[in-house]
GROMACS .gro file of C-alpha atoms in nm:
model
  303
    1MET     CA    1  10.424   7.954   6.859
    2GLU     CA    2  10.720   8.190   6.880
    3VAL     CA    3  10.504   8.452   7.051
    4ILE     CA    4  10.360   8.191   7.288
    5ARG     CA    5  10.707   8.066   7.383
    6ARG     CA    6  10.824   8.421   7.445
    7PHE     CA    7  10.513   8.495   7.649
    8ARG     CA    8  10.550   8.201   7.893
    9ARG     CA    9  10.252   8.286   8.104
   10ASP     CA   10  10.368   8.082   8.405
   11LYS     CA   11  10.697   8.271   8.425
   12VAL     CA   12  10.526   8.607   8.386
   13LEU     CA   13  10.284   8.525   8.667
   14LEU     CA   14  10.573   8.396   8.878
   15LYS     CA   15  10.755   8.728   8.837
   16ILE     CA   16  10.439   8.917   8.938
   17VAL     CA   17  10.386   8.701   9.248
   18ILE     CA   18  10.751   8.730   9.352
   19ALA     CA   19  10.734   9.108   9.302
   20LEU     CA   20  10.426   9.128   9.527
   21VAL     CA   21  10.592   8.915   9.795
   22LEU     CA   22  10.916   9.116   9.784
   23ALA     CA   23  10.725   9.446   9.805
   24CYS     CA   24  10.530   9.318  10.107
   25LEU     CA   25  10.847   9.195  10.281
   26GLY     CA   26  11.023   9.523  10.210
   27LEU     CA   27  10.732   9.716  10.359
   28VAL     CA   28  10.724   9.497  10.672
   29LEU     CA   29  11.100   9.529  10.728
   30SER     CA   30  11.086   9.905  10.677
   31ILE     CA   31  10.822   9.922  10.952
   32VAL     CA   32  11.017   9.696  11.188
   33THR     CA   33  11.321   9.926  11.174
   34TYR     CA   34  11.128  10.198  11.359
   35PHE     CA   35  11.096   9.974  11.665
   36LEU     CA   36  11.466   9.890  11.688
   37PRO     CA   37  11.724  10.099  11.879
   38PRO     CA   38  11.831  10.394  11.660
   39TYR     CA   39  12.174  10.395  11.501
   40GLY     CA   40  12.205  10.021  11.571
   41ILE     CA   41  12.379   9.798  11.321
   42ILE     CA   42  12.073   9.571  11.305
   43ALA     CA   43  11.847   9.863  11.214
   44LEU     CA   44  12.092   9.973  10.943
   45ILE     CA   45  12.108   9.620  10.802
   46LEU     CA   46  11.726   9.596  10.794
   47VAL     CA   47  11.704   9.931  10.616
   48VAL     CA   48  11.948   9.813  10.349
   49ILE     CA   49  11.770   9.478  10.313
   50SER     CA   50  11.427   9.641  10.284
   51LEU     CA   51  11.557   9.882  10.021
   52ILE     CA   52  11.711   9.595   9.823
   53LEU     CA   53  11.385   9.398   9.842
   54LEU     CA   54  11.182   9.696   9.722
   55MET     CA   55  11.420   9.759   9.432
   56LEU     CA   56  11.413   9.392   9.332
   57ALA     CA   57  11.033   9.396   9.348
   58PHE     CA   58  11.017   9.699   9.120
   59SER     CA   59  11.267   9.543   8.878
   60LEU     CA   60  11.070   9.218   8.853
   61TRP     CA   61  10.747   9.414   8.814
   62SER     CA   62  10.891   9.617   8.527
   63LEU     CA   63  11.038   9.305   8.367
   64ALA     CA   64  10.699   9.130   8.372
   65GLY     CA   65  10.539   9.430   8.199
   66SER     CA   66  10.815   9.448   7.940
   67ASN     CA   67  10.748   9.081   7.860
   68LEU     CA   68  10.372   9.122   7.839
   69ILE     CA   69  10.345   9.430   7.618
   70PRO     CA   70  10.559   9.303   7.324
   71ALA     CA   71  10.392   8.961   7.339
   72PHE     CA   72  10.048   9.125   7.333
   73HIS     CA   73  10.130   9.340   7.029
   74ASP     CA   74  10.315   9.064   6.843
   75LEU     CA   75  10.021   8.829   6.890
   76MET     CA   76   9.790   9.098   6.749
   77LYS     CA   77  10.026   9.133   6.452
   78THR     CA   78  10.021   8.762   6.368
   79PRO     CA   79   9.678   8.756   6.192
   80PHE     CA   80   9.780   9.043   5.966
   81GLU     CA   81  10.100   8.864   5.868
   82ARG     CA   82   9.883   8.568   5.763
   83LEU     CA   83   9.660   8.803   5.565
   84GLY     CA   84   9.970   8.934   5.388
   85LYS     CA   85  10.058   8.579   5.285
   86LEU     CA   86   9.703   8.524   5.165
   87GLU     CA   87   9.718   8.832   4.943
   88GLU     CA   88  10.050   8.715   4.803
   89PHE     CA   89   9.891   8.381   4.715
   90LEU     CA   90   9.588   8.554   4.569
   91SER     CA   91   9.807   8.755   4.335
   92GLY     CA   92   9.932   8.433   4.174
   93ASN     CA   93   9.781   8.109   4.054
   94ILE     CA   94   9.747   7.871   4.345
   95ASP     CA   95   9.513   7.592   4.435
   96PRO     CA   96   9.200   7.752   4.590
   97LYS     CA   97   9.183   7.470   4.847
   98ALA     CA   98   9.520   7.582   4.984
   99LEU     CA   99   9.380   7.934   5.016
  100ILE     CA  100   9.080   7.811   5.210
  101ALA     CA  101   9.299   7.602   5.443
  102LEU     CA  102   9.530   7.897   5.509
  103ARG     CA  103   9.235   8.126   5.567
  104GLN     CA  104   9.087   7.891   5.826
  105SER     CA  105   9.407   7.878   6.034
  106GLN     CA  106   9.352   8.096   6.339
  107ILE     CA  107   9.524   8.170   6.668
  108PRO     CA  108   9.376   7.940   6.936
  109ASP     CA  109   9.110   8.120   7.137
  110SER     CA  110   9.255   7.978   7.459
  111THR     CA  111   9.592   8.138   7.385
  112LEU     CA  112   9.437   8.475   7.306
  113LYS     CA  113   9.212   8.472   7.615
  114ASP     CA  114   9.499   8.357   7.833
  115LEU     CA  115   9.719   8.645   7.724
  116ILE     CA  116   9.444   8.905   7.751
  117ASN     CA  117   9.343   8.787   8.100
  118THR     CA  118   9.702   8.799   8.224
  119PHE     CA  119   9.745   9.138   8.058
  120ALA     CA  120   9.429   9.266   8.227
  121ASN     CA  121   9.524   9.129   8.570
  122TYR     CA  122   9.874   9.277   8.550
  123PHE     CA  123   9.757   9.623   8.447
  124GLY     CA  124   9.442   9.617   8.660
  125LEU     CA  125   9.418   9.402   8.970
  126TYR     CA  126   9.785   9.342   9.050
  127ALA     CA  127   9.882   9.706   8.991
  128LEU     CA  128   9.632   9.822   9.252
  129ILE     CA  129   9.794   9.588   9.508
  130PHE     CA  130  10.159   9.634   9.412
  131TYR     CA  131  10.206  10.011   9.395
  132PRO     CA  132  10.068  10.109   9.740
  133LEU     CA  133  10.292   9.843   9.899
  134GLU     CA  134  10.592   9.956   9.699
  135PHE     CA  135  10.551  10.331   9.753
  136ALA     CA  136  10.467  10.298  10.122
  137GLY     CA  137  10.780  10.087  10.175
  138ILE     CA  138  11.004  10.330   9.986
  139LEU     CA  139  10.862  10.627  10.179
  140ASN     CA  140  10.920  10.441  10.504
  141VAL     CA  141  11.284  10.384  10.412
  142ILE     CA  142  11.331  10.748  10.307
  143PHE     CA  143  11.166  10.884  10.621
  144TYR     CA  144  11.367  10.652  10.845
  145VAL     CA  145  11.702  10.737  10.688
  146LEU     CA  146  11.636  11.112  10.694
  147LEU     CA  147  11.508  11.111  11.051
  148GLU     CA  148  11.736  10.858  11.218
  149PHE     CA  149  12.063  10.902  11.030
  150ALA     CA  150  12.051  11.253  10.879
  151ASN     CA  151  11.859  11.421  11.164
  152PHE     CA  152  11.635  11.602  10.917
  153SER     CA  153  11.290  11.740  10.989
  154ILE     CA  154  11.044  11.657  10.712
  155PRO     CA  155  10.751  11.894  10.654
  156LEU     CA  156  10.456  11.711  10.501
  157GLN     CA  157  10.297  12.011  10.334
  158PRO     CA  158  10.504  11.976  10.011
  159PHE     CA  159  10.390  11.613   9.979
  160VAL     CA  160  10.025  11.718  10.003
  161GLY     CA  161  10.086  12.005   9.763
  162PHE     CA  162  10.232  11.763   9.510
  163LEU     CA  163   9.928  11.536   9.539
  164THR     CA  164   9.681  11.823   9.492
  165VAL     CA  165   9.851  11.895   9.159
  166ALA     CA  166   9.917  11.536   9.051
  167VAL     CA  167   9.563  11.408   9.113
  168PRO     CA  168   9.371  11.648   8.883
  169VAL     CA  169   9.640  11.625   8.615
  170THR     CA  170   9.632  11.245   8.617
  171VAL     CA  171   9.251  11.234   8.617
  172SER     CA  172   9.234  11.484   8.330
  173ILE     CA  173   9.471  11.269   8.126
  174ALA     CA  174   9.268  10.961   8.217
  175LEU     CA  175   8.943  11.120   8.099
  176GLY     CA  176   9.106  11.233   7.776
  177LEU     CA  177   9.258  10.895   7.693
  178THR     CA  178   8.941  10.701   7.769
  179GLU     CA  179   8.748  10.895   7.503
  180TRP     CA  180   8.705  10.736   7.165
  181TRP     CA  181   8.586  10.868   6.832
  182GLY     CA  182   8.393  10.704   6.554
  183ASP     CA  183   8.576  10.554   6.263
  184SER     CA  184   8.471  10.399   5.935
  185LEU     CA  185   8.609  10.067   6.059
  186LEU     CA  186   8.380  10.069   6.362
  187ASN     CA  187   8.054  10.038   6.172
  188ASN     CA  188   8.015   9.675   6.272
  189PRO     CA  189   7.770   9.649   6.567
  190ARG     CA  190   7.976   9.365   6.717
  191CYS     CA  191   8.283   9.588   6.725
  192ILE     CA  192   8.092   9.872   6.888
  193LEU     CA  193   7.938   9.641   7.150
  194ASP     CA  194   8.278   9.491   7.234
  195LEU     CA  195   8.426   9.837   7.269
  196LEU     CA  196   8.141   9.975   7.477
  197ASP     CA  197   8.139   9.679   7.715
  198ASN     CA  198   8.508   9.714   7.786
  199LEU     CA  199   8.497  10.092   7.815
  200LYS     CA  200   8.213  10.062   8.065
  201SER     CA  201   8.414   9.828   8.287
  202ARG     CA  202   8.730  10.037   8.247
  203LYS     CA  203   8.555  10.359   8.341
  204SER     CA  204   8.384  10.191   8.637
  205LEU     CA  205   8.722  10.081   8.770
  206LEU     CA  206   8.870  10.425   8.705
  207PHE     CA  207   8.581  10.585   8.891
  208GLY     CA  208   8.631  10.351   9.189
  209ASP     CA  209   9.004  10.426   9.199
  210PHE     CA  210   8.933  10.798   9.177
  211VAL     CA  211   8.687  10.786   9.469
  212PHE     CA  212   8.940  10.605   9.690
  213LEU     CA  213   9.211  10.843   9.574
  214LEU     CA  214   9.002  11.143   9.676
  215PHE     CA  215   8.932  10.983  10.014
  216PHE     CA  216   9.301  10.934  10.091
  217LEU     CA  217   9.381  11.277   9.949
  218ILE     CA  218   9.137  11.429  10.200
  219LEU     CA  219   9.308  11.231  10.476
  220SER     CA  220   9.644  11.365  10.364
  221PHE     CA  221   9.526  11.724  10.425
  222SER     CA  222   9.525  11.647  10.797
  223LEU     CA  223   9.901  11.587  10.768
  224MET     CA  224   9.982  11.930  10.622
  225PRO     CA  225  10.065  12.106  10.952
  226ILE     CA  226  10.279  11.813  11.071
  227THR     CA  227  10.657  11.812  11.049
  228LEU     CA  228  10.816  11.472  11.103
  229THR     CA  229  11.094  11.471  11.362
  230LEU     CA  230  11.254  11.218  11.595
  231LYS     CA  231  11.033  11.336  11.884
  232ILE     CA  232  10.698  11.301  11.709
  233GLY     CA  233  10.679  10.923  11.746
  234VAL     CA  234  10.651  10.625  11.517
  235VAL     CA  235  10.275  10.623  11.454
  236PRO     CA  236  10.252  10.959  11.266
  237ILE     CA  237  10.546  10.857  11.047
  238LEU     CA  238  10.387  10.525  10.956
  239VAL     CA  239  10.047  10.686  10.897
  240ALA     CA  240  10.202  10.950  10.671
  241SER     CA  241  10.395  10.695  10.465
  242ALA     CA  242  10.085  10.474  10.438
  243ILE     CA  243   9.856  10.757  10.322
  244PHE     CA  244  10.106  10.901  10.074
  245GLY     CA  245  10.199  10.552   9.953
  246ILE     CA  246   9.834  10.465   9.889
  247ASP     CA  247   9.779  10.797   9.709
  248LEU     CA  248  10.078  10.740   9.482
  249GLY     CA  249   9.974  10.378   9.436
  250PHE     CA  250   9.627  10.476   9.315
  251LEU     CA  251   9.779  10.731   9.077
  252ALA     CA  252  10.005  10.462   8.931
  253SER     CA  253   9.719  10.213   8.906
  254ILE     CA  254   9.510  10.472   8.719
  255VAL     CA  255   9.790  10.495   8.462
  256HIS     CA  256   9.787  10.115   8.437
  257HIS     CA  257   9.411  10.120   8.379
  258LEU     CA  258   9.472  10.368   8.097
  259VAL     CA  259   9.727  10.138   7.935
  260LEU     CA  260   9.484   9.849   7.968
  261GLY     CA  261   9.192  10.048   7.827
  262THR     CA  262   9.384  10.185   7.529
  263SER     CA  263   9.533   9.841   7.458
  264TYR     CA  264   9.192   9.677   7.457
  265ARG     CA  265   9.059   9.953   7.234
  266ASP     CA  266   9.345   9.882   6.993
  267PHE     CA  267   9.259   9.513   7.014
  268VAL     CA  268   8.895   9.578   6.918
  269TYR     CA  269   9.003   9.813   6.640
  270LEU     CA  270   9.248   9.560   6.496
  271ASN     CA  271   8.992   9.280   6.516
  272CYS     CA  272   8.741   9.492   6.325
  273LEU     CA  273   9.001   9.572   6.062
  274TYR     CA  274   9.104   9.205   6.047
  275ARG     CA  275   8.745   9.090   5.990
  276GLN     CA  276   8.697   9.341   5.709
  277LEU     CA  277   9.021   9.239   5.540
  278MET     CA  278   8.936   8.871   5.589
  279ASP     CA  279   8.599   8.924   5.420
  280LYS     CA  280   8.780   9.090   5.132
  281VAL     CA  281   9.025   8.801   5.101
  282ALA     CA  282   8.741   8.548   5.124
  283GLN     CA  283   8.560   8.723   4.842
  284GLN     CA  284   8.875   8.716   4.629
  285ALA     CA  285   8.923   8.347   4.705
  286GLN     CA  286   8.563   8.276   4.601
  287ASP     CA  287   8.619   8.466   4.277
  288ILE     CA  288   8.925   8.249   4.205
  289ILE     CA  289   8.725   7.936   4.275
  290LYS     CA  290   8.448   8.049   4.040
  291GLN     CA  291   8.699   8.135   3.770
  292GLY     CA  292   8.863   7.794   3.813
  293ALA     CA  293   8.525   7.623   3.782
  294GLN     CA  294   8.443   7.813   3.465
  295HIS     CA  295   8.790   7.758   3.307
  296PRO     CA  296   8.919   7.427   3.446
  297THR     CA  297   9.188   7.384   3.179
  298GLY     CA  298   9.345   7.725   3.228
  299GLN     CA  299   9.330   7.692   3.605
  300GLY     CA  300   9.505   7.354   3.592
  301GLN     CA  301   9.785   7.494   3.372
  302GLY     CA  302   9.834   7.780   3.617
  303THR     CA  303   9.857   7.541   3.905
   0.00000   0.00000   0.00000
């Protein structure tokens, strides 16, 4: 119950929704500034407001993740704490019926599914929407400030060069972290099927993200000879920020898919270990019951 209270699914989802709305508003305001008279006080105010909205969106997004991850791991830890209590009871003389009742107490399936679904949506679906909005808005603000207020010229070739290095590095890490090796705990066919089903869906999503990432990376190569200046116009600036923002967004969402995949793999691993330990405890409890049935007097004195 402590973990559930700390989780507060409705508040976590509210933070995610507010972060998405703030990121979208920040992106829209950053685009509107390009169509206002340069050096105007209104344009400056909109730039500051859009930057504040984008920073608030990122802060809420990070806060939602920091609430989800500890709740997820603490909820996974709860069954093992109960097993520890069971083993303590097994080491002494206690009524076997109390052991059976304690063994049958489980975390509600609805609570576990609710947390896992929110965890999956945050690190999967919502991440794919949030990061392109956020990065495109931030790039818009940076480009606008450098062009309109600092009178800089911005060559786009370094941005494309960064992406050509970041994409293969990120994908290589993704492929390495999605691998899994056999373990003595994963001999249960149910565990292997659960793991394979999730890995299949995770890798399918990673493959889809990678295809879209390559597509936008190819589009970004057309921006290499372009240098952004005040005379080039608004459209190339917005197109550049959109393409680079989407590229960076897909890279960030790939990392989120990795966190989700490794977390679910840990979940399957812990469940397999929990079932094995539970079988061991159940066998010990049955042995105590048998011993109590064979020696009722001694068992009663112990109790």
